Tab-separated table of C-alpha atoms in Angstrom:
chain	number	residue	atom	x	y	z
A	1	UNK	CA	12.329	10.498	15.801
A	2	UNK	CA	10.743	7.706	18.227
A	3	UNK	CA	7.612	8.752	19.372
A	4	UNK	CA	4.587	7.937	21.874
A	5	UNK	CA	1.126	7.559	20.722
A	6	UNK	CA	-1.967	9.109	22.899
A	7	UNK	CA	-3.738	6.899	24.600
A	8	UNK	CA	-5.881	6.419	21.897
A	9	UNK	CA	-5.007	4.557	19.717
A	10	UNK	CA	5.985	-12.661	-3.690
A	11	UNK	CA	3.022	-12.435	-3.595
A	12	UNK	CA	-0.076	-13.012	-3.165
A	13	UNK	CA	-0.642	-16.051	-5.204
A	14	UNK	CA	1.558	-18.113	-2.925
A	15	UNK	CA	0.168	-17.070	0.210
A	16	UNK	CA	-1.851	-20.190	0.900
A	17	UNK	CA	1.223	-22.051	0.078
A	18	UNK	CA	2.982	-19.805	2.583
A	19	UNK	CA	0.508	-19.669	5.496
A	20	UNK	CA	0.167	-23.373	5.316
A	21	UNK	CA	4.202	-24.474	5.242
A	22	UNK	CA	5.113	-21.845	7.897
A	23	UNK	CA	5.968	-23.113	11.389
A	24	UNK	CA	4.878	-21.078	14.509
A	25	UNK	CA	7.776	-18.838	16.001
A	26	UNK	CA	10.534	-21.289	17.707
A	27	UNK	CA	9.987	-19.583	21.205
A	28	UNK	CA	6.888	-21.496	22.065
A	29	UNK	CA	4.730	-18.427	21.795
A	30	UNK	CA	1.471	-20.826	20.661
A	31	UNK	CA	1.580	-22.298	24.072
A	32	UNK	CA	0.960	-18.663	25.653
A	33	UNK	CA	-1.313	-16.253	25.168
A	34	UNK	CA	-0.238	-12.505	25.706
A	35	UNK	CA	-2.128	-9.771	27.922
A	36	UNK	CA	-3.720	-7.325	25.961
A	37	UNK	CA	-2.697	-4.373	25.230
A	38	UNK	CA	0.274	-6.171	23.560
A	39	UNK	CA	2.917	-3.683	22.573
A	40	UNK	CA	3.413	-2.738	18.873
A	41	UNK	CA	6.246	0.018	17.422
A	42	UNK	CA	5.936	0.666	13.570
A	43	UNK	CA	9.051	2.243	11.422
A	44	UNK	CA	8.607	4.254	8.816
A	45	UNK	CA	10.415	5.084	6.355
A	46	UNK	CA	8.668	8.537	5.332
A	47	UNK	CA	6.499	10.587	7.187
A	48	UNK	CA	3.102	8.756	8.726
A	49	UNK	CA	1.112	11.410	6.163
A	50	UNK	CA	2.494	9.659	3.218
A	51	UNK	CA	-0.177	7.503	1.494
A	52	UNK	CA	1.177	4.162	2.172
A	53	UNK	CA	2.378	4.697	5.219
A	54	UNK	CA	-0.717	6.004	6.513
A	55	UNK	CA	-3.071	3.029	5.741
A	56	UNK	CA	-0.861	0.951	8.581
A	57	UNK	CA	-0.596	4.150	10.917
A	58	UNK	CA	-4.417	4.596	10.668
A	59	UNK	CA	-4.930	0.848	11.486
A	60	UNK	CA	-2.789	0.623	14.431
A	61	UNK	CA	-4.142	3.958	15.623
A	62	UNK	CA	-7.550	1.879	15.509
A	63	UNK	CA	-6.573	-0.767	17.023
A	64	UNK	CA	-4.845	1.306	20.107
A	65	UNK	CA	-8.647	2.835	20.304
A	66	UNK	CA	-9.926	-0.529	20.733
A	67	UNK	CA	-7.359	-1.235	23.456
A	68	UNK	CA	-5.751	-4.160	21.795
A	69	UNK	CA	-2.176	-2.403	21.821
A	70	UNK	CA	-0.535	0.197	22.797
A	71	UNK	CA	1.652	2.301	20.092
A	72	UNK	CA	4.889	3.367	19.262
A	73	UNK	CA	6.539	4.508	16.179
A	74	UNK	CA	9.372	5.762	14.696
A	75	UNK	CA	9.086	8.003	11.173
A	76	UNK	CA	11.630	9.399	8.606
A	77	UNK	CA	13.750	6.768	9.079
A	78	UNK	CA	16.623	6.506	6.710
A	79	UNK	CA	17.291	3.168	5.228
A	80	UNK	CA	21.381	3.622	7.156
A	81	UNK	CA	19.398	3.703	10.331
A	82	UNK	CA	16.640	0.718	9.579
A	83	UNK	CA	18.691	-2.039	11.731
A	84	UNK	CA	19.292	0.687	14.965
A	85	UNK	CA	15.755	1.427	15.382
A	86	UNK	CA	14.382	-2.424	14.951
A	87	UNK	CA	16.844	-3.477	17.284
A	88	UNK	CA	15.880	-0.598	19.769
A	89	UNK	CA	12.548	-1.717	19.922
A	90	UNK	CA	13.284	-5.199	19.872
A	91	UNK	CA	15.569	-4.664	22.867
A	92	UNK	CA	12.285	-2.281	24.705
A	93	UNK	CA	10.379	-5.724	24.340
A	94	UNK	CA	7.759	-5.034	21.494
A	95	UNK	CA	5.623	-7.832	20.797
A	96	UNK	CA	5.058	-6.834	17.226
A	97	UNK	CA	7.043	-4.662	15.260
A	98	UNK	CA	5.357	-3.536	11.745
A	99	UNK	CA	7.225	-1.352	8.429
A	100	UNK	CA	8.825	-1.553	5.274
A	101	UNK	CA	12.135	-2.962	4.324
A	102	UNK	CA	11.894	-2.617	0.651
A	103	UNK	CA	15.189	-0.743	1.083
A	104	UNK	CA	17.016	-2.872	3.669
A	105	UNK	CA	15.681	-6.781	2.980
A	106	UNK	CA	18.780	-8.654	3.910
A	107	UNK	CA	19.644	-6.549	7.136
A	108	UNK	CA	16.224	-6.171	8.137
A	109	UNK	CA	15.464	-10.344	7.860
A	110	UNK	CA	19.058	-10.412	9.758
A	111	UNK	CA	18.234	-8.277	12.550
A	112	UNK	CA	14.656	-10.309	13.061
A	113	UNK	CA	16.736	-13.872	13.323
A	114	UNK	CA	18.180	-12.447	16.093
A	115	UNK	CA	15.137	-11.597	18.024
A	116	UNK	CA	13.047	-15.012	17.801
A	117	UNK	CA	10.626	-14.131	20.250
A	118	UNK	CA	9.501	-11.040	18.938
A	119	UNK	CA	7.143	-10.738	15.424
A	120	UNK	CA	7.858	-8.918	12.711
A	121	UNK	CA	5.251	-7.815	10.379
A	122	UNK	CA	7.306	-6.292	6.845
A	123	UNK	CA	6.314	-4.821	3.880
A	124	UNK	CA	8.214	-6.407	1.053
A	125	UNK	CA	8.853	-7.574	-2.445
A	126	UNK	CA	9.621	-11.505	-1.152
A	127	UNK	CA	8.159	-13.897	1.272
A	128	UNK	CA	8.132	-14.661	4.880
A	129	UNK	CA	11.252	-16.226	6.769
A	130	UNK	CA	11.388	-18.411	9.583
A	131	UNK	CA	11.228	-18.251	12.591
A	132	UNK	CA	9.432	-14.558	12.708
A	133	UNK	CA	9.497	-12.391	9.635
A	134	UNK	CA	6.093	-12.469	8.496
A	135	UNK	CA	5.494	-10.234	5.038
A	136	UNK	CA	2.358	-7.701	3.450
A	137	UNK	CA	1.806	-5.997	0.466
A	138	UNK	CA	-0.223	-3.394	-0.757
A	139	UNK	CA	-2.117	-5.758	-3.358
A	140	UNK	CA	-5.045	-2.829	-4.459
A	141	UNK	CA	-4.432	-4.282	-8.737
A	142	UNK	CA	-8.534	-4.826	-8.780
A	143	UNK	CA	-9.470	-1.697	-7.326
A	144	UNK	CA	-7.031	-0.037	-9.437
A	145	UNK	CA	-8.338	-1.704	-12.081
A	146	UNK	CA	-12.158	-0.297	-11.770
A	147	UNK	CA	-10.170	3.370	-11.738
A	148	UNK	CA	-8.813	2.520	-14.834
A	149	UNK	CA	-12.253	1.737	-16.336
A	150	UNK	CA	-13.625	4.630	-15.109
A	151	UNK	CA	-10.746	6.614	-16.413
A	152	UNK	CA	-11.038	4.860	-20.045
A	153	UNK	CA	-14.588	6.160	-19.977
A	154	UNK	CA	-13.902	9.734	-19.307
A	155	UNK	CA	-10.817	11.217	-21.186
A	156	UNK	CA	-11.595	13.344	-24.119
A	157	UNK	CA	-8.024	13.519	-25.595
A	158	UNK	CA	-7.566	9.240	-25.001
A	159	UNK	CA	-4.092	10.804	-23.430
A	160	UNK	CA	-3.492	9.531	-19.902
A	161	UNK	CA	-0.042	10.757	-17.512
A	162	UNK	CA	1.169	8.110	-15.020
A	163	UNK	CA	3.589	9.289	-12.233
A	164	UNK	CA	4.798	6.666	-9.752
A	165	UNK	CA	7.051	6.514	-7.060
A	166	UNK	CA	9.766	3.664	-8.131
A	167	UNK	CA	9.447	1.243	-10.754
A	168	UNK	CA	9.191	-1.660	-8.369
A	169	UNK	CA	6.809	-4.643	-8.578
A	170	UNK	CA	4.366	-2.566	-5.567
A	171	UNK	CA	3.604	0.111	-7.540
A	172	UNK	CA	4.278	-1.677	-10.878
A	173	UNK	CA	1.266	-4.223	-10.597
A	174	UNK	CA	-1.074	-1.111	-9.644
A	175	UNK	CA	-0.388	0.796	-12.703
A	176	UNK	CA	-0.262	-2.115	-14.836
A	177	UNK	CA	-3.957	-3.195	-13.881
A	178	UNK	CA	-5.215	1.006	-14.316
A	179	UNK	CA	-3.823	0.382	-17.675
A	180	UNK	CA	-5.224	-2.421	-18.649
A	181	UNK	CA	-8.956	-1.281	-17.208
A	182	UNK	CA	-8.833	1.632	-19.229
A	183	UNK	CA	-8.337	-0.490	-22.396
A	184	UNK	CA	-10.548	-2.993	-21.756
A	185	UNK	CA	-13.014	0.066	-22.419
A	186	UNK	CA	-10.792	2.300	-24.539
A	187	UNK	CA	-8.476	0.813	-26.723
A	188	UNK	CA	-7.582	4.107	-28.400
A	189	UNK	CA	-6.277	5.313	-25.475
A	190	UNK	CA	-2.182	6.446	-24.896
A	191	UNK	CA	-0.268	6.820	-22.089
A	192	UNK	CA	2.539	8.850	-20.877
A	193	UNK	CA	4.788	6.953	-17.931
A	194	UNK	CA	7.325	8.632	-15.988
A	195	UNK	CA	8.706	7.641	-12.189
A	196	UNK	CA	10.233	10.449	-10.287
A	197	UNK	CA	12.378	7.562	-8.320
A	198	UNK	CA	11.350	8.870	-4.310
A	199	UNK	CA	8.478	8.213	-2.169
A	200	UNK	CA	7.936	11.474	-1.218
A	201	UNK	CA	8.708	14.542	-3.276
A	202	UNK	CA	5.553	15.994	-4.014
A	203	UNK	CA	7.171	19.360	-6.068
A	204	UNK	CA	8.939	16.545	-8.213
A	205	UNK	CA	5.894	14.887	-8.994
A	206	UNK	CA	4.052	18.072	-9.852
A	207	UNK	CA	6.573	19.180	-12.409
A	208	UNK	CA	6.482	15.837	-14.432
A	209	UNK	CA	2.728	16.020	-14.337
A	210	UNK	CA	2.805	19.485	-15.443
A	211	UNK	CA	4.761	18.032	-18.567
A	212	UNK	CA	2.335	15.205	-19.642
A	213	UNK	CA	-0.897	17.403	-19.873
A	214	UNK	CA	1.465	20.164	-21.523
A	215	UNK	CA	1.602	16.765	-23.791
A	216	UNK	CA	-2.107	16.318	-23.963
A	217	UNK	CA	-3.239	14.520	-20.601
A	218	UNK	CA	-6.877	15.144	-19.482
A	219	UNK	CA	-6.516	12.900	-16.878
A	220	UNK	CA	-3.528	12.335	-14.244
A	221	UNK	CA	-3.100	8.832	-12.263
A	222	UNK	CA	-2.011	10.013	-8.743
A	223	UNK	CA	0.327	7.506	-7.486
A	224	UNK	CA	2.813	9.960	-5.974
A	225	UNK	CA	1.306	13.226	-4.222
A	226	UNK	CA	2.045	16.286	-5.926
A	227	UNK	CA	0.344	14.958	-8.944
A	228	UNK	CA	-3.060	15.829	-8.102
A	229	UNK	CA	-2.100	19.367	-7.293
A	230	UNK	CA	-0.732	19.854	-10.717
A	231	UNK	CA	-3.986	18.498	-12.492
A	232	UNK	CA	-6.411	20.791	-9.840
A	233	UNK	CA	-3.766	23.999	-11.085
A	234	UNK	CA	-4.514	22.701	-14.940
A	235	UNK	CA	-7.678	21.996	-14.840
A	236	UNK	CA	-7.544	18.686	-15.685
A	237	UNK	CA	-8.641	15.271	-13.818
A	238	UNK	CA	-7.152	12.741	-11.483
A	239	UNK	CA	-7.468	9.296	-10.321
A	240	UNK	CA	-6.337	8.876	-6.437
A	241	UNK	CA	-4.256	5.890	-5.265
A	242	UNK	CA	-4.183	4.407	-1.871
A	243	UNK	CA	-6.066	7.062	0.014
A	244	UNK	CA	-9.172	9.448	-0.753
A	245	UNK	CA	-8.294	12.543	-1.170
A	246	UNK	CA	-11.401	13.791	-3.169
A	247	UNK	CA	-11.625	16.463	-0.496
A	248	UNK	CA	-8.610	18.059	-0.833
A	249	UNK	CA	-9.716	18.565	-4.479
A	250	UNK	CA	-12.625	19.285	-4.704
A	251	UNK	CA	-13.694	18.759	-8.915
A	252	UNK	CA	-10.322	17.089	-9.656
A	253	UNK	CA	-10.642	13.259	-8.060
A	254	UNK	CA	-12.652	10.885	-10.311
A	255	UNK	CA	-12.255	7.923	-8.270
A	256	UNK	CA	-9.558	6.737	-6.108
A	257	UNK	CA	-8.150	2.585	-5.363
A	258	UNK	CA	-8.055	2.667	-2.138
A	259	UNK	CA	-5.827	0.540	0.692
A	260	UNK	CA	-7.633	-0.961	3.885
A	261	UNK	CA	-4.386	-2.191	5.841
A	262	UNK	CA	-7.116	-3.274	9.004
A	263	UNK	CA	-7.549	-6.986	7.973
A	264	UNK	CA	-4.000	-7.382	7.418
A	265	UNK	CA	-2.953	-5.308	10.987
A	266	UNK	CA	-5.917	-7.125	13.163
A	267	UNK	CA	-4.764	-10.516	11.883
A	268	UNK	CA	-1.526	-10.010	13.228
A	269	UNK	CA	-2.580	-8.221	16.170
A	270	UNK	CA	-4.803	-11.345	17.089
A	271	UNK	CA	-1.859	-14.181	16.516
A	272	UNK	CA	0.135	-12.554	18.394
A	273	UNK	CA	-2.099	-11.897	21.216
A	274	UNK	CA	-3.213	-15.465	20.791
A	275	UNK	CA	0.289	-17.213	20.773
A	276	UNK	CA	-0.162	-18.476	17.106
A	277	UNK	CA	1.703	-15.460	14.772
A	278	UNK	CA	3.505	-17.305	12.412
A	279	UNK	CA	6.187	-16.189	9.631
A	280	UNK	CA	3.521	-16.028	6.449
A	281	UNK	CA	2.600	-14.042	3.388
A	282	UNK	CA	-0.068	-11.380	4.492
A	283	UNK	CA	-0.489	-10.316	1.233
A	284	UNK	CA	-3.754	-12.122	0.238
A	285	UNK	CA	-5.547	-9.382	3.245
A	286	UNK	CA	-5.173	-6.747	1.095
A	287	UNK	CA	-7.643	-7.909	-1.992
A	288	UNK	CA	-11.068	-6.709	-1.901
A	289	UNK	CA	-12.387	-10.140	-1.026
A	290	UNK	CA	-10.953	-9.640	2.240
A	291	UNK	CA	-11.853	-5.946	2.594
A	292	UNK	CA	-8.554	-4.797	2.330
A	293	UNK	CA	-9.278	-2.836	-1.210
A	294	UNK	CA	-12.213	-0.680	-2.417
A	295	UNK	CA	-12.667	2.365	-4.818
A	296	UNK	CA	-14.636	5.137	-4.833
A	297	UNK	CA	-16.011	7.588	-7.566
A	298	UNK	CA	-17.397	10.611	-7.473
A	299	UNK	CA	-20.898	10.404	-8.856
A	300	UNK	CA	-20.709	14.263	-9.915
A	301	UNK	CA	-17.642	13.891	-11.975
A	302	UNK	CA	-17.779	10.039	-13.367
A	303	UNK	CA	-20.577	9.462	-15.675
A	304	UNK	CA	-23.306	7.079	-14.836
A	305	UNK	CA	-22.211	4.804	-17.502
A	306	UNK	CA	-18.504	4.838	-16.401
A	307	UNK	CA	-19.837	4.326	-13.036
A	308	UNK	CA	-22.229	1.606	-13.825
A	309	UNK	CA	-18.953	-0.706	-15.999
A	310	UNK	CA	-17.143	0.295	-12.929
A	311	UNK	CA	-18.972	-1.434	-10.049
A	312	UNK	CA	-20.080	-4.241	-13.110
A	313	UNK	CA	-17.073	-5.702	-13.000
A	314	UNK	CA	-16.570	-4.725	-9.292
A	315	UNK	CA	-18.767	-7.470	-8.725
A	316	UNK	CA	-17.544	-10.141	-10.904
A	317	UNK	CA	-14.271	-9.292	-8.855
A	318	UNK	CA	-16.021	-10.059	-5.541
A	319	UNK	CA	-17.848	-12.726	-7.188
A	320	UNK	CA	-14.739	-14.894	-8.075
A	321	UNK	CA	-15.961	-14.096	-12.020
A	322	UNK	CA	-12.792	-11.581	-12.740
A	323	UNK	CA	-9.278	-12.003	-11.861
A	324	UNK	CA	-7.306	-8.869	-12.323
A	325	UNK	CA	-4.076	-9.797	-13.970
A	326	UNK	CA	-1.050	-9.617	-11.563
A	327	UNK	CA	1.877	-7.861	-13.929
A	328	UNK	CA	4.999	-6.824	-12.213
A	329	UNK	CA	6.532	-5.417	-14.947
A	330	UNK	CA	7.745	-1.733	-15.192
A	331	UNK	CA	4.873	0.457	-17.060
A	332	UNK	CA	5.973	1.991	-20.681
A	333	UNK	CA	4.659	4.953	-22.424
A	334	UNK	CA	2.857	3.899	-25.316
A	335	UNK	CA	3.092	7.477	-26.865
């Protein structure tokens, strides 16, 4: 369904490389600056509640409020329908179009190269293409990372469940680095790993958390919803991912890595506007030196200790001290 705002409104490591080799768009859109509000459409795969998803919908709803576009966008698109809907709104003139191909790569880069002078702004698993298909990522590893230390600190049992989405590199890398902060100040601690293979099936995910703290889990690493449910039912903890939702669960949510998609979205927004959007790797807008990843902890659940490691090596992070290793790999039980 294709609808209407209010009036409101790989890899990271090459993207220097990227931004740097890629030519502007072929149309001669660096000569001319567009009128703001420049128009925008978004496609979505899911609905715009789902945690990824929402990060961009929240940051073009911002900029809309600011008046630097106006907003259109299309949810619970199936992957069949992908090519339709880009072409629709390359055909209604869109200035930027924004979403996720991870599904559709080849037919959504083919569709683009057939609409030079509009920019495309994809999330994906490769890089940008010429002469408009510029890519993102959700690259939150180091925040992740600080949830894992935190989460080290604070199970009892050393038994952590993992439920994620798809075993792709996206959600790989962010379960990878929780991992690896929790045993850089636990080594005793196991973990169960399980993906449920869909974005969004929240009863799916509940059930397979259910089953790792009927195996021993204290604490439950939220990548999916429906996880955190399960450990708020149980009684046991859980680490957020992408968005806070430490409200919702009130005594459950340690901490949560959270996703800032604004530096990535006004980046765009402003080469665009200015004539100069180029096909490049947007990835690098997403690490916490840019703003585009935090965490957060809740000081009446995380020890002061836990808390104290936690923003510790939050600082060597923004201090260029720490690098939080990148690994793509698919996640393995150790137990």
């Amino acid at each position: 369904m294709i609808r209407k705002a209010a009036t409101l409104t790989r890899r990271a490591v090459l993207a220097a490389a990227a931004v740097a080799l890629a030519a502007p768009l072929a149309t001669g859109t660096a000569e001319a600056q567009k009128a703001k509000p420049i128009k925008v459409a978004a496609i979505y795969t899911v609905p715009v509640e789902q945690q990824w998803v929402s990060r961009i919908h929240k940051a073009l709803k911002t900029a809309e409020a600011r008046g630097d576009v106006t907003y259109t966008w299309s949810e619970n698109t199936a992957n069949t329908d992908y090519e339709r809907v880009m072409r629709e709104y390359a055909e209604a003139g869109m200035d930027l179009v924004v979403g996720e191909v991870f599904g559709v790569e080849r037919a959504a880069r083919n569709v683009a190269a057939e609409y030079p002078e509009t920019a495309f702004l994809m999330g994906s698993s490769f890089g940008p293409a010429q002469p408009n298909f510029a890519v993102f990522d959700n690259w939150i590893h180091e925040p992740s990372y600080l949830t894992g230390i935190i989460a080290g600190m604070s199970t009892k049992s050393n038994v952590i469940g993992m439920v994620g989405g798809y075993a792709i590199p996206e959600v790989n890398r962010l379960m990878n680095a929780f991992m690896e902060g929790a045993l850089s100040v636990n080594p005793d601690v196991k973990f169960l790993v399980t993906f449920i293979n869909s974005w969004y099936d929240p009863p799916k995910a509940k059930e397979a958390a259910f089953a790792m703290i009927d195996k021993g889990a204290d604490i439950m690493y939220a990548e999916r919803f429906g996880v955190s449910d399960a450990a708020k039912e149980r009684g046991v903890k859980a680490i957020g991912n992408v968005i806070d939702t430490s409200a919702d669960y009130a005594g459950t949510i340690l901490a949560s890595a959270l996703w800032h998609m604004e530096p990535t979205i006004d980046r765009a927004i402003k080469a665009v506007t200015e004539g100069t959007f180029e096909p490049a790797d947007y990835g690098q807008y997403s690490f916490m030196a840019y703003g585009g990843g935090s965490f957060v902890a809740d000081p009446a659940l995380v020890s002061p200790e836990a808390l104290e490691a936690a923003k510790a090596k939050e600082a060597e992070i923004l201090g260029g001290l720490f690098r939080v290793n990148v690994n793509d790999a698919e996640p393995k039980s150790t137990m």
